[in-house]
XYZ file of C-alpha atoms in Angstrom:
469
model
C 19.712 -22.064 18.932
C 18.997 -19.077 17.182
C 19.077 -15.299 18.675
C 15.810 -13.180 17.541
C 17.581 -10.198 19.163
C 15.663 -9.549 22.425
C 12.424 -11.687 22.075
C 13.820 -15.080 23.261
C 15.157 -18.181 21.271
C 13.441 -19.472 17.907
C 12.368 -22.621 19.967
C 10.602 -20.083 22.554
C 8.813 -18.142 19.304
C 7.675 -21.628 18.123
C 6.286 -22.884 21.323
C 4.227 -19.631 21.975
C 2.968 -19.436 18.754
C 1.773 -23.060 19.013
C -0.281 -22.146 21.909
C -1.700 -19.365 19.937
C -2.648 -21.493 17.476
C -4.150 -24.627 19.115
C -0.996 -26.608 16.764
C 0.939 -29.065 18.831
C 4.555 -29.577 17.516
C 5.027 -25.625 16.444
C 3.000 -23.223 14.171
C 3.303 -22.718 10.520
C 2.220 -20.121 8.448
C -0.244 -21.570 6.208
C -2.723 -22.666 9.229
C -1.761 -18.797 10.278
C -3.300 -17.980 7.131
C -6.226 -20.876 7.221
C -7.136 -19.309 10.822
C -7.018 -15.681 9.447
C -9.485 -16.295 6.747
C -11.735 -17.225 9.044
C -12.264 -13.480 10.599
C -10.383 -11.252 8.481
C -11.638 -10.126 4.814
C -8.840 -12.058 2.384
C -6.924 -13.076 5.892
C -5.146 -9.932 6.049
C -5.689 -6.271 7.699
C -3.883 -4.805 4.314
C -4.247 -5.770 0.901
C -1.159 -6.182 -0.611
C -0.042 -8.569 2.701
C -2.119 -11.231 1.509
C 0.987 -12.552 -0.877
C -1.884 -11.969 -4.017
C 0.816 -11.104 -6.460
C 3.374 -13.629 -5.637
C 1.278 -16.207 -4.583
C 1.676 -18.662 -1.405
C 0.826 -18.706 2.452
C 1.917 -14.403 3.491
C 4.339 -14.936 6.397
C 2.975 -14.078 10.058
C 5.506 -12.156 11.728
C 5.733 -13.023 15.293
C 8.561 -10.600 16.063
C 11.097 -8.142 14.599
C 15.077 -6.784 15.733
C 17.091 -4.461 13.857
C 17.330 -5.751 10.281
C 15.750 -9.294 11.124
C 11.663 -10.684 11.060
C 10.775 -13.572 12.902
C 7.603 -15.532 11.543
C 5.286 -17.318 13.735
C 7.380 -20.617 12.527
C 10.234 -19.393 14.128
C 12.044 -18.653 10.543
C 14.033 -15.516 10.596
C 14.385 -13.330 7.259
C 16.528 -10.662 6.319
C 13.682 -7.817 5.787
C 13.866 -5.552 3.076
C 10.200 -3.763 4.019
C 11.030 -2.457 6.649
C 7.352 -1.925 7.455
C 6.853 -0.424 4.479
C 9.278 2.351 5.881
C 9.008 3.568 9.010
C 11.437 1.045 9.975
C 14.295 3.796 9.329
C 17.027 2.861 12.258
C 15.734 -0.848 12.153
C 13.241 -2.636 14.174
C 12.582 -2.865 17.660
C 15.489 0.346 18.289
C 15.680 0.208 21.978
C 15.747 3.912 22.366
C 12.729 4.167 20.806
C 11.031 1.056 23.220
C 12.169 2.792 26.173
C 10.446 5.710 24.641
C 7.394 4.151 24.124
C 7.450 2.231 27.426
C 7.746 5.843 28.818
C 4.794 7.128 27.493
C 2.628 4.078 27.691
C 3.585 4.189 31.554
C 1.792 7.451 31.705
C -1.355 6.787 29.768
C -2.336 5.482 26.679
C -4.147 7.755 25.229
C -5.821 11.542 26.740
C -8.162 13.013 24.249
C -6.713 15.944 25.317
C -3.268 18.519 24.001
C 0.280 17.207 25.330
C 3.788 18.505 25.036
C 5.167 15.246 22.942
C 3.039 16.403 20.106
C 3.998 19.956 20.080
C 7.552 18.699 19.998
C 6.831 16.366 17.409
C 5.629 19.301 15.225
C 8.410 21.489 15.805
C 10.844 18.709 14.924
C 9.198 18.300 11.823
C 9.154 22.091 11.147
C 12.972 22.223 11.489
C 13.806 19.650 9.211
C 10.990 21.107 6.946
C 11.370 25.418 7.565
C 8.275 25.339 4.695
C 6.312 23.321 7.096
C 5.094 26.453 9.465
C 2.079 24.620 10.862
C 1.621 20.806 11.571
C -1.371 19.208 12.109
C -1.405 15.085 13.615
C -3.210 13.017 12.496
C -3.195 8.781 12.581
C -2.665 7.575 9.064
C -1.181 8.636 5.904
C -4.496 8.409 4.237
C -6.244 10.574 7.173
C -2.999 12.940 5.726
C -3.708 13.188 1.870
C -7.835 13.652 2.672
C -7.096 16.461 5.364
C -4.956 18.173 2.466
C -7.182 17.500 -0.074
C -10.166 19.056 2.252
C -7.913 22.016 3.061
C -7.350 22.568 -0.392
C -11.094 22.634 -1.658
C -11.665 25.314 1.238
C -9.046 27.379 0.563
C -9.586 27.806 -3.083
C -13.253 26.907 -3.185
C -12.435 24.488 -6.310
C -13.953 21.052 -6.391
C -11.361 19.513 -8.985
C -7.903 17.521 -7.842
C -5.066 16.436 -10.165
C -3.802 13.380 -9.565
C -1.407 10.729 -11.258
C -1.648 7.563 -12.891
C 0.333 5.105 -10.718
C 0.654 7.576 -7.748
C -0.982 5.990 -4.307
C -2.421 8.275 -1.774
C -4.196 5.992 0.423
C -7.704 4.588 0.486
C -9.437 8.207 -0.172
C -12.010 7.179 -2.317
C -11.120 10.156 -4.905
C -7.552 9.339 -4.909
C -7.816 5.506 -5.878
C -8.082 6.229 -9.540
C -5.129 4.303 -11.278
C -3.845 4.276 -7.455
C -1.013 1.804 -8.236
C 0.657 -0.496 -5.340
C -1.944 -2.621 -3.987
C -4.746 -1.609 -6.331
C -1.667 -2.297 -9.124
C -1.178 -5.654 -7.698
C -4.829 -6.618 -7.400
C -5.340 -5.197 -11.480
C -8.701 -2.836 -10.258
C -8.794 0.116 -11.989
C -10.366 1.995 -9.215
C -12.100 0.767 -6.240
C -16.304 -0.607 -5.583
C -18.248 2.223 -3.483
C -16.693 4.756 -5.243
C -19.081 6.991 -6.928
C -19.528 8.406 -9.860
C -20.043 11.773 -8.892
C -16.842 11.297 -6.703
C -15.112 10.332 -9.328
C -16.181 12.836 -11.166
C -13.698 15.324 -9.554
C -10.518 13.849 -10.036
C -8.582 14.447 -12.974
C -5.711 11.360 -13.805
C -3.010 12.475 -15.817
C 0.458 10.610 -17.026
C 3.298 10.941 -14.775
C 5.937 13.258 -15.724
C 4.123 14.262 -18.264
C 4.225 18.569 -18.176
C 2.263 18.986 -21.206
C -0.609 16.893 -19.937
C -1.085 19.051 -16.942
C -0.597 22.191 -18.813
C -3.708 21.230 -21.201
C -5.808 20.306 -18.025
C -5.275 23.541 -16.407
C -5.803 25.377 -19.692
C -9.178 23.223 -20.326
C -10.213 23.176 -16.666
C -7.764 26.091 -14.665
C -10.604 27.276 -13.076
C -11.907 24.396 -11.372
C -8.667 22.752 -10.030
C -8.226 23.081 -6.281
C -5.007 21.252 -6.637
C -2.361 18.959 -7.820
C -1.157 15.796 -5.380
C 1.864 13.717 -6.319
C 3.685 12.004 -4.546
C 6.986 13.468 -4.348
C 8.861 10.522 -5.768
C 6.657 7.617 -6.854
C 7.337 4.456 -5.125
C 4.026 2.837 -5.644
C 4.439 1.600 -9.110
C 7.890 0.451 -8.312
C 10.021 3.253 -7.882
C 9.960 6.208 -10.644
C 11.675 9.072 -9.645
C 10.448 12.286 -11.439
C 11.572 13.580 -14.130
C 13.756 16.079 -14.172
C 12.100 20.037 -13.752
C 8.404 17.683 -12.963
C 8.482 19.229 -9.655
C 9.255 22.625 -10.615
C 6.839 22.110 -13.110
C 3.772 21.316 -11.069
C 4.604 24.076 -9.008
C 4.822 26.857 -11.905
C 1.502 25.541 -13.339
C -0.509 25.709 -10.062
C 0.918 29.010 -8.449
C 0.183 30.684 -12.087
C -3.639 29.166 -11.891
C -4.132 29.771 -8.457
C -4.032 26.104 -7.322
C -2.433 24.244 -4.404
C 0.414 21.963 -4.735
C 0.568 18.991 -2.596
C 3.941 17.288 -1.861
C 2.541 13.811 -0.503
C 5.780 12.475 1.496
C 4.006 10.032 3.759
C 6.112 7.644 1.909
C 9.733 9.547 1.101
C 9.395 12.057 4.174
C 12.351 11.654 6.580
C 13.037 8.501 4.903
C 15.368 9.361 1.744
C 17.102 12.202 3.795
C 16.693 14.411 6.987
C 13.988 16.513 4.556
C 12.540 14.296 2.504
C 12.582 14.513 -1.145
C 11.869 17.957 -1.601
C 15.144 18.924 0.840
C 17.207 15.806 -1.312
C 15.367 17.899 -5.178
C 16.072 21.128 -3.811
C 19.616 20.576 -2.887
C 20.239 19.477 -6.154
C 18.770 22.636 -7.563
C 20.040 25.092 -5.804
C 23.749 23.431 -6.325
C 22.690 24.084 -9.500
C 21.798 27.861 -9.150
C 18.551 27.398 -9.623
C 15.750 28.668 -6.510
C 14.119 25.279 -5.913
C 10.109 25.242 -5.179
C 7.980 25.010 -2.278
C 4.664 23.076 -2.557
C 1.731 24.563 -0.587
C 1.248 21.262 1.739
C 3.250 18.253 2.550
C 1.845 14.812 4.029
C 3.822 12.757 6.375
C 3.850 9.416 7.431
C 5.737 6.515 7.663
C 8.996 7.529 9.433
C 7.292 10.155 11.279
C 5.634 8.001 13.526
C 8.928 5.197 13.738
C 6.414 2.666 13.124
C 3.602 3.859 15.259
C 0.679 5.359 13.511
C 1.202 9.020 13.417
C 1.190 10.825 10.302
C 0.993 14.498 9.501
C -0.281 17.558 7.669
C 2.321 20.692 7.022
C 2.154 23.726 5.494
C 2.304 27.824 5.561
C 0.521 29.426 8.274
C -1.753 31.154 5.854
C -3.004 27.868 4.251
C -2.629 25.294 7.857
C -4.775 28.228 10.042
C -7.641 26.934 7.561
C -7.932 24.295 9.769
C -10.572 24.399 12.969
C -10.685 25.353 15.021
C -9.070 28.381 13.654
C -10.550 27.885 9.892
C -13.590 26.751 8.774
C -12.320 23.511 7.231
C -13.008 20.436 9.806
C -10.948 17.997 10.564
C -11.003 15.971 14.034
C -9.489 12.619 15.538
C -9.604 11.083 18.749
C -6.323 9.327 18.735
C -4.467 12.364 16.324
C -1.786 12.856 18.328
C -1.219 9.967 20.219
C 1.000 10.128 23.252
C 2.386 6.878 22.826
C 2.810 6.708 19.061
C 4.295 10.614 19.009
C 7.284 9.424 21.628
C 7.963 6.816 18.724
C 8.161 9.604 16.203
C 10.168 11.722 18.145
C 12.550 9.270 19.322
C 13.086 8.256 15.646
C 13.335 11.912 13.543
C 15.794 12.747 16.813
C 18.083 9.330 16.537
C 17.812 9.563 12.747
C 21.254 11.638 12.205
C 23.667 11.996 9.452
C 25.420 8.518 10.011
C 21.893 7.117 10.102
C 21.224 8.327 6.249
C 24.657 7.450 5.278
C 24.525 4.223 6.647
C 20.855 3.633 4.452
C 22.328 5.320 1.702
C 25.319 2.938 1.715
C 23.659 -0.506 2.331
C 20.827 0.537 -0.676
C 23.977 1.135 -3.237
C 25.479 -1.624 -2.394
C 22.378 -4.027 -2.847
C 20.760 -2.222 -5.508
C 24.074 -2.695 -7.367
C 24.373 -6.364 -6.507
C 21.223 -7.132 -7.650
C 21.107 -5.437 -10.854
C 24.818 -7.390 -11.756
C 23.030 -10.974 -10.549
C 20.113 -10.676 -13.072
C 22.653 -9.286 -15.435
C 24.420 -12.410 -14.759
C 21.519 -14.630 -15.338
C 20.596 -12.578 -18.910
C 17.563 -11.349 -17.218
C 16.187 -7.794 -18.860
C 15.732 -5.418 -16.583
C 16.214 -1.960 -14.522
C 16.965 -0.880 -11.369
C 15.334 1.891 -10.789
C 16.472 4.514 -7.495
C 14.887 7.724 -5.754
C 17.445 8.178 -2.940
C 18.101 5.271 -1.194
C 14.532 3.511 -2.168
C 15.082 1.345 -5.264
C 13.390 -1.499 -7.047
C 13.538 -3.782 -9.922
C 11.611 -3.431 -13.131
C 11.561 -6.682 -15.275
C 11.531 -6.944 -19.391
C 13.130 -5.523 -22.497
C 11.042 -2.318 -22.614
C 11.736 -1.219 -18.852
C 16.053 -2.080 -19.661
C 16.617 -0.104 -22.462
C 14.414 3.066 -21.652
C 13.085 3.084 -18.112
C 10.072 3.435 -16.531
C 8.803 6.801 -16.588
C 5.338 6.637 -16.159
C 2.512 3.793 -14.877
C 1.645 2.303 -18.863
C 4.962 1.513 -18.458
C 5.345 -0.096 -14.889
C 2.157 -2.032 -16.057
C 3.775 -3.293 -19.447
C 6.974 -4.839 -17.701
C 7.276 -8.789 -17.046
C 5.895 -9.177 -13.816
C 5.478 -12.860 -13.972
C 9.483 -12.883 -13.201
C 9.222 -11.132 -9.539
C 6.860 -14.020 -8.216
C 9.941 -16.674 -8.860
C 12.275 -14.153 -7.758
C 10.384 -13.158 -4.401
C 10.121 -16.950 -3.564
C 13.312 -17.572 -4.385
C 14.675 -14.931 -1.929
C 11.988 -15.662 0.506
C 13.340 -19.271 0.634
C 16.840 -17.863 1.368
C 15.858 -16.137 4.353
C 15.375 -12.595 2.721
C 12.212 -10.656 2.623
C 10.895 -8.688 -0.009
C 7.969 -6.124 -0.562
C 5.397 -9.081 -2.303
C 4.238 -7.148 -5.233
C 6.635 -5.802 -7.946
C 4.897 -2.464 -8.166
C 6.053 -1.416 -4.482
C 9.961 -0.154 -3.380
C 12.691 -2.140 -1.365
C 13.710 -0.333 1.927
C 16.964 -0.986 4.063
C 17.660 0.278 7.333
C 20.539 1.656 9.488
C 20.377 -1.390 11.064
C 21.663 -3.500 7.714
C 24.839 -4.729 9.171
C 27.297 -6.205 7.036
C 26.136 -9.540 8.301
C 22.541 -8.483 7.019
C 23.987 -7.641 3.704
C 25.672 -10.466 3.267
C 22.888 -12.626 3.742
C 20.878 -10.741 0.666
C 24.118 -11.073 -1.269
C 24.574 -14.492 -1.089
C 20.821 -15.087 -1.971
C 20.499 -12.902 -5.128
C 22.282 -15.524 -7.484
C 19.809 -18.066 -7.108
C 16.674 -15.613 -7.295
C 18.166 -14.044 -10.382
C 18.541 -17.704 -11.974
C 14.832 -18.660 -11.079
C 13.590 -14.840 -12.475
C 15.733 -16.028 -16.053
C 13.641 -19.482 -15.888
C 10.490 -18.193 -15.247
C 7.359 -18.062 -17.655
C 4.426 -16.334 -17.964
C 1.080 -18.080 -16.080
């Protein structure tokens, strides 16, 4: 029989999943999928989930334990999502269950101010000094529009920067050229967005300094601000180039513009500060100052897979909010008792040997993988922003990089859907859509790693034989 870490024996996982659904003999993922269709848009809750990209039945996961997913089958993978982050010290940490199971004992949710959430902010605050004041809120998207809001009132500008390839959630003026899902799915922007909406973004080239120059010298005046992400990882991963950053943050401060630092992605995941604290370590080894944007956005880690996400800036800007500001921003479940004790439980466990141990374990397989498609003659890149890292497929994206989101778009994609299924089939699995990042956890044993080892061989050899639809 086969351990799933805590939530009973593969056999047990089959048999309850049966019941679920109505299958006598065990449950498989396809009539998961069959059943989900039914009641949910595309069968999923999430684009991207819905395998689009790669093709096949998505897998239902019935259960998760340190570096391990269990589907509704009973098959246990090797998971290199990681819930799309959050899953920092690995799933199902039992410090942070007891945490939860604390809270949840006490009430689910009050409507009303609690301690957890003022310690929550202040944790977030000392790992980011520039964040002064925090404000909760549920969802990374609820993050970037509450920054985006802030920013309009504060400057009184209608206009926001953003770039090609960056994601920033579902805000319908940020899904221009949005990358990650919207990548995967090939929409250039989303339906029910209007035109006058629209209207007030500006999409620019990443790392591209020169573009953003001539926007603010065409258009200065009516830019509230600039939001990038602070090191794209929803076009695969393209770290920024180097002095991008700084950049940005010359250009606005001298036209009077906010910078927004969206880490709802990188935040507490590629070190104890994010990207900015990994950039600005860099910079000031190098004797330069390093920058400060004028907001952040959190998510992701933050709420150690719970949904809690966050807002953080200077006092000056954050007291903008209500009800001390006239810009509005509300939520019944911001805040969260339950979801904050996962947070907090997560930023506190998430140490020095935790980062070191995620550091580690993405070298090691971001190595390996690159030498396996070398191995099979496959073109390609591995591209890293701290310990996030992905693969970019073709002759274009091996001998220069991917800077930009043109680019992302112009590598072989074709190759990652016979890759994917090949590591899927070895019990490993991977983000389904080429244009999103790999994540690893502190919970990667060697065990773990050797698992993904063993399988890249194969799924390099079936990338090399693969041919465009």
């Amino acid at each position: 029989m086969t351990d799933t870490g805590g939530f009973g024996t593969a056999e047990a996982v089959q048999a309850e999943n049966a019941a679920l659904f109505g299958e006598p003999g065990g449950a498989d993922n396809h009539a998961a999928f069959v059943r989900a269709q039914g009641v949910l848009p595309g069968g999923v809750s999430s684009p991207v989930r819905a395998y689009g990209s790669v093709g096949g039945d998505p897998r239902f996961l019935a259960s998760a334990r340190g570096p391990y997913v269990t589907d509704v089958a009973g098959r246990e993978y090797v998971d290199l999502v990681c819930s799309w982050g959050p899953a920092l010290l690995g799933h199902a940490h039992p410090d942070v269950v007891a945490a939860v199971q604390e809270a949840a004992a006490h009430g689910l949710s009050f409507g009303a101010p609690t301690l957890g959430e003022v310690e929550l902010g202040e944790e977030i605050r000392r790992r980011v000094p520039a964040a002064e004041r925090v404000r909760l809120v549920s969802t990374g998207t609820e993050a970037t529009m509450t920054a985006i809001r802030l920013a309009r009132g504060v400057t009184g500008r209608d206009v926001v920067v953003k770039f090609a390839g960056c994601y920033h959630g579902h805000v319908d003026a940020l899904l221009a050229e949005a990358g990650s899902g919207v990548a995967t799915l090939a929409l250039p922007g989303s339906a029910g967005v209007t035109e006058a909406t629209a209207a007030e973004t500006l999409v620019l080239p990443y790392n591209d300094l020169a573009a953003v120059e001539a926007a603010f010298a065409e258009r200065g005046s009516e830019i509230a601000a600039v939001i990038t992400e602070a090191s794209p990882a929803n076009m695969g991963v393209v770290p920024p180039a180097e002095g991008f950053n700084e950049g940005l943050r010359r250009i606005t401060a001298a036209h009077g513009a906010l910078l927004i630092l969206d880490e709802v992605l990188t935040g507490f995941r590629v070190g104890p500060s994010g990207w900015w604290g990994l950039e600005n370590a860099t910079l000031r080894a190098q004797g330069a100052d390093g920058y400060t944007p004028d907001l952040f956005t959190f998510g992701k880690v933050v709420g150690g897979g719970m949904p809690v996400a966050a807002v953080g800036g200077p006092a000056t800007v954050m007291d903008q909010l209500a009800p001390l500001g006239p810009v509005y921003q509300a939520g019944t479940l911001s805040g969260n008792p339950v979801a904050v004790a996962a947070g907090l439980a997560t930023l506190r466990l998430a140490d020095e040997a935790v980062y070191a141990r995620v550091d580690e374990v993405s070298g090691v397989l971001s190595s390996a993988v690159g030498s396996a498609l070398d191995a099979a003659g496959v073109a390609h890149r591995v591209q890293r922003a701290g310990s996030l890292f992905s693969v970019m497929f073709g002759e274009l994206a091996a001998s220069a990089g991917v800077r930009d989101y043109a680019q992302a778009q112009a590598q072989e994609t074709f190759r990652y859907r016979a890759f994917f299924h090949a590591m899927l089939d070895a019990g490993v699995s991977l983000p389904p859509s080429v244009f999103e990042a790999w994540f690893v956890s502190a919970a990667h044993d060697d065990d773990a790693v050797a698992r993904v080892l063993d399988a890249f061989p194969a799924a390099a050899r079936a990338a090399a034989e693969a041919t465009p639809a």
